[in-house]
Short mmCIF file of C-alpha atoms in Angstrom, two decimals:
data_model
loop_
_atom_site.label_atom_id
_atom_site.label_comp_id
_atom_site.label_asym_id
_atom_site.label_seq_id
_atom_site.Cartn_x
_atom_site.Cartn_y
_atom_site.Cartn_z
CA LYS A 229 196.44 66.32 261.60
CA ALA A 230 195.47 68.83 264.21
CA GLY A 231 195.78 72.45 263.16
CA VAL A 232 197.51 75.33 264.84
CA THR A 233 196.14 75.97 268.31
CA GLN A 234 196.33 79.33 270.00
CA THR A 235 195.33 80.00 273.58
CA PRO A 236 193.60 81.88 274.94
CA ARG A 237 191.17 83.12 272.27
CA TYR A 238 190.32 86.31 274.12
CA LEU A 239 192.10 88.37 276.74
CA ILE A 240 191.38 91.63 278.48
CA LYS A 241 194.30 93.26 280.27
CA THR A 242 194.98 96.57 281.95
CA ARG A 243 197.64 99.03 280.82
CA GLY A 244 200.98 98.25 282.40
CA GLN A 245 200.29 94.55 282.84
CA GLN A 246 202.04 91.80 280.93
CA VAL A 247 200.55 88.98 278.90
CA THR A 248 201.68 85.62 277.55
CA LEU A 249 200.12 84.01 274.49
CA SER A 250 200.62 80.40 273.50
CA CYS A 251 200.80 78.64 270.15
CA SER A 252 200.98 74.93 269.40
CA PRO A 253 202.02 74.33 265.76
CA ILE A 254 201.07 71.53 263.45
CA SER A 255 202.89 68.35 264.34
CA GLY A 256 206.22 68.19 262.52
CA HIS A 257 206.41 71.91 261.77
CA ARG A 258 209.51 73.54 263.17
CA SER A 259 208.89 77.14 262.14
CA VAL A 260 206.51 79.30 264.15
CA SER A 261 205.84 82.93 263.28
CA TRP A 262 203.82 85.58 265.08
CA TYR A 263 201.88 88.45 263.53
CA GLN A 264 199.95 91.38 264.89
CA GLN A 265 196.81 92.42 263.05
CA THR A 266 195.16 95.79 263.56
CA PRO A 267 192.68 97.71 261.39
CA GLY A 268 195.13 100.55 260.84
CA GLN A 269 198.39 98.66 260.25
CA GLY A 270 197.16 95.40 258.79
CA LEU A 271 199.23 92.27 259.31
CA GLN A 272 202.65 92.96 260.75
CA PHE A 273 205.35 90.41 261.39
CA LEU A 274 206.60 90.13 264.95
CA PHE A 275 209.14 87.29 264.91
CA GLU A 276 209.85 83.80 263.69
CA TYR A 277 211.29 80.88 265.59
CA PHE A 278 212.84 77.82 264.05
CA SER A 279 214.12 74.91 266.14
CA GLU A 280 214.07 77.03 269.32
CA THR A 281 216.08 79.88 267.74
CA GLN A 282 214.76 83.25 266.71
CA ARG A 283 215.36 83.35 262.98
CA ASN A 284 213.75 86.70 262.15
CA LYS A 285 212.46 89.69 264.01
CA GLY A 286 210.10 92.44 262.95
CA ASN A 287 210.17 96.09 263.86
CA PHE A 288 208.55 95.99 267.29
CA PRO A 289 209.83 97.34 270.61
CA GLY A 290 211.63 95.11 273.07
CA ARG A 291 208.44 94.78 275.12
CA PHE A 292 207.48 92.11 272.62
CA SER A 293 209.39 88.88 273.07
CA GLY A 294 208.97 85.23 272.31
CA ARG A 295 210.44 81.82 272.68
CA GLN A 296 210.09 78.33 271.30
CA PHE A 297 210.33 75.10 273.18
CA SER A 298 211.86 71.80 272.13
CA ASN A 299 208.41 70.48 271.10
CA SER A 300 208.05 73.52 268.78
CA ARG A 301 205.36 75.12 270.90
CA SER A 302 205.87 78.86 271.11
CA GLU A 303 204.95 81.65 273.43
CA MET A 304 205.00 85.37 272.97
CA ASN A 305 205.07 87.85 275.80
CA VAL A 306 204.18 91.50 275.86
CA SER A 307 205.26 93.46 278.90
CA THR A 308 204.06 96.87 280.10
CA LEU A 309 200.98 96.75 277.93
CA GLU A 310 199.82 99.86 276.12
CA LEU A 311 196.43 100.66 274.66
CA GLY A 312 197.95 100.40 271.19
CA ASP A 313 198.80 96.76 271.79
CA SER A 314 195.14 95.87 271.41
CA ALA A 315 195.05 93.62 268.39
CA LEU A 316 194.50 90.16 267.01
CA TYR A 317 197.69 88.15 267.47
CA LEU A 318 198.14 85.37 264.97
CA CYS A 319 200.50 82.46 265.05
CA ALA A 320 201.51 80.53 261.95
CA SER A 321 203.40 77.28 261.60
CA SER A 322 205.34 76.21 258.52
CA GLY A 323 206.85 73.00 257.32
CA GLU A 324 209.29 72.08 254.59
CA ASP A 325 206.82 73.00 251.84
CA ARG A 326 206.88 76.68 252.95
CA GLY A 327 203.11 76.88 253.32
CA ALA A 328 202.09 78.74 256.49
CA PHE A 329 199.04 77.63 258.45
CA PHE A 330 197.45 79.98 260.92
CA GLY A 331 195.70 79.53 264.22
CA GLN A 332 192.43 81.23 265.15
CA GLY A 333 194.28 84.03 266.87
CA THR A 334 194.18 85.63 270.27
CA ARG A 335 192.15 88.81 270.57
CA LEU A 336 193.92 91.04 273.10
CA THR A 337 192.12 94.08 274.46
CA VAL A 338 194.07 96.50 276.64
CA VAL A 339 191.96 98.83 278.79
CA ALA B 204 212.99 93.40 249.42
CA GLN B 205 209.84 91.52 248.68
CA SER B 206 206.52 93.34 248.61
CA VAL B 207 202.91 92.75 247.67
CA THR B 208 200.29 95.17 246.42
CA GLN B 209 196.60 94.36 246.35
CA LEU B 210 194.64 96.59 244.01
CA GLY B 211 191.31 97.58 245.49
CA SER B 212 190.57 97.47 249.20
CA HIS B 213 186.92 96.66 248.50
CA VAL B 214 185.41 94.60 245.71
CA SER B 215 181.69 94.05 245.30
CA VAL B 216 180.15 91.40 243.04
CA SER B 217 176.76 89.85 242.58
CA GLU B 218 176.12 86.28 243.55
CA GLY B 219 177.03 84.07 240.59
CA ALA B 220 179.35 86.64 239.03
CA LEU B 221 183.08 86.28 238.42
CA VAL B 222 185.36 87.13 241.32
CA LEU B 223 188.68 88.77 240.47
CA LEU B 224 191.01 89.96 243.22
CA ARG B 225 194.24 91.52 242.09
CA CYS B 226 197.71 91.04 243.51
CA ASN B 227 201.06 92.25 242.21
CA TYR B 228 204.34 91.33 243.79
CA SER B 229 207.89 92.54 243.79
CA SER B 230 210.55 89.94 244.30
CA SER B 231 214.24 89.65 243.60
CA VAL B 232 214.06 85.88 243.54
CA PRO B 233 211.49 83.36 242.29
CA PRO B 234 208.66 83.96 244.72
CA TYR B 235 206.54 81.75 246.90
CA LEU B 236 203.07 83.32 246.72
CA PHE B 237 199.95 82.70 248.73
CA TRP B 238 196.32 83.70 249.01
CA TYR B 239 194.57 83.61 252.37
CA VAL B 240 190.97 84.25 253.38
CA GLN B 241 189.87 85.63 256.73
CA TYR B 242 186.35 85.58 258.11
CA PRO B 243 185.41 87.92 260.96
CA ASN B 244 187.20 87.13 264.21
CA GLN B 245 188.97 84.17 262.67
CA GLY B 246 192.51 83.33 261.69
CA LEU B 247 193.77 83.17 258.13
CA GLN B 248 192.88 80.15 256.04
CA LEU B 249 195.21 79.15 253.22
CA LEU B 250 193.36 79.19 249.89
CA LEU B 251 196.24 78.29 247.60
CA LYS B 252 199.97 78.68 247.10
CA TYR B 253 202.41 79.01 244.22
CA THR B 254 205.79 77.38 244.66
CA SER B 255 207.21 77.46 241.10
CA ALA B 256 205.45 74.38 239.81
CA ALA B 257 202.36 74.93 237.61
CA THR B 258 201.56 78.57 236.87
CA LEU B 259 197.83 77.97 237.29
CA VAL B 260 197.17 77.02 240.86
CA LYS B 261 193.90 75.56 242.03
CA GLY B 262 192.83 76.05 245.61
CA ILE B 263 189.97 75.32 247.91
CA ASN B 264 186.37 76.49 247.52
CA GLY B 265 186.67 76.82 243.75
CA PHE B 266 189.35 79.51 243.77
CA GLU B 267 192.35 79.56 241.50
CA ALA B 268 195.21 81.92 240.73
CA GLU B 269 197.56 82.34 237.81
CA PHE B 270 201.20 83.26 238.25
CA LYS B 271 202.33 85.65 235.49
CA LYS B 272 206.00 86.44 235.77
CA SER B 273 205.93 89.01 232.94
CA GLU B 274 203.24 90.99 234.77
CA THR B 275 204.50 90.17 238.30
CA SER B 276 200.92 89.28 239.11
CA PHE B 277 199.12 86.55 241.01
CA HIS B 278 195.44 87.39 240.68
CA LEU B 279 192.79 85.30 242.44
CA THR B 280 189.66 84.26 240.56
CA LYS B 281 186.50 82.27 241.06
CA PRO B 282 184.03 81.75 238.21
CA SER B 283 180.87 82.12 240.27
CA ALA B 284 180.64 83.98 243.57
CA HIS B 285 178.73 82.55 246.49
CA MET B 286 177.39 84.45 249.46
CA SER B 287 179.74 82.49 251.69
CA ASP B 288 182.74 83.95 249.82
CA ALA B 289 182.21 87.32 251.50
CA ALA B 290 185.35 87.82 253.57
CA GLU B 291 188.72 89.55 253.54
CA TYR B 292 191.39 88.18 251.24
CA PHE B 293 195.13 88.58 251.61
CA CYS B 294 197.89 88.00 249.11
CA ALA B 295 201.30 87.22 250.58
CA VAL B 296 204.86 86.45 249.55
CA ILE B 297 207.59 84.75 251.53
CA ASP B 298 210.42 87.10 252.33
CA SER B 299 213.82 86.48 250.77
CA GLY B 300 216.37 84.38 252.56
CA ASN B 301 216.00 81.37 254.78
CA THR B 302 212.75 82.30 256.45
CA GLY B 303 209.08 81.53 256.82
CA LYS B 304 208.24 85.21 257.23
CA LEU B 305 205.28 86.30 255.12
CA ILE B 306 204.84 89.77 253.70
CA PHE B 307 201.18 90.60 253.26
CA GLY B 308 199.22 92.94 251.07
CA GLN B 309 196.74 95.29 252.71
CA GLY B 310 193.84 92.96 252.03
CA THR B 311 190.72 93.14 249.87
CA THR B 312 187.25 92.90 251.35
CA LEU B 313 184.94 90.98 249.07
CA GLN B 314 181.25 91.80 249.29
CA VAL B 315 178.77 89.46 247.57
CA LYS B 316 175.36 90.91 246.80
CA PRO B 317 172.30 88.65 246.43
#
């Protein structure tokens, strides 16, 4: 089985711009979660989608949004980028056995 | 609410020595517990998971963890450290309710000395 695929791997954006990250889960997995990882805050949960519906949401501002498509692929969008949004963004997919498998992440740098 | 505490942000061992990374959890329901490893600029790789079956869980790369309900612990061990084990390790628990949301500890960086 193919693993979780995140694109792109690296991004450099300017403050005020917006960005869209993509995640393709493991085939058959219907749950996709997004996490932000920074040296200071560690791994923080952004949101979870299950069967195209947002099932959970973390404590992030409304600039962070996401969606899931009928094929379970997910995107997250960050609008009006700030320097503090620089981070590694990780996507995880889960199946019925509750084990979460992560992609390689997208390294976002905001300048 | 579920939570996870990893004791020790840095652990240093010699090659061939026992690896012990500590994790304590707080959970109002029987927990699903996980250990992940992260190498620099990589995603998280699942080492092992506890889902209320056997209390001693064997994972990849020679790692194992024992679930101890009385101590609310899920420590990760490996009998003999290898240089390639140097990485950051995260303990995690699934949040309560119908969710796949993981709650992570702060991570432990394992250094392996030759």
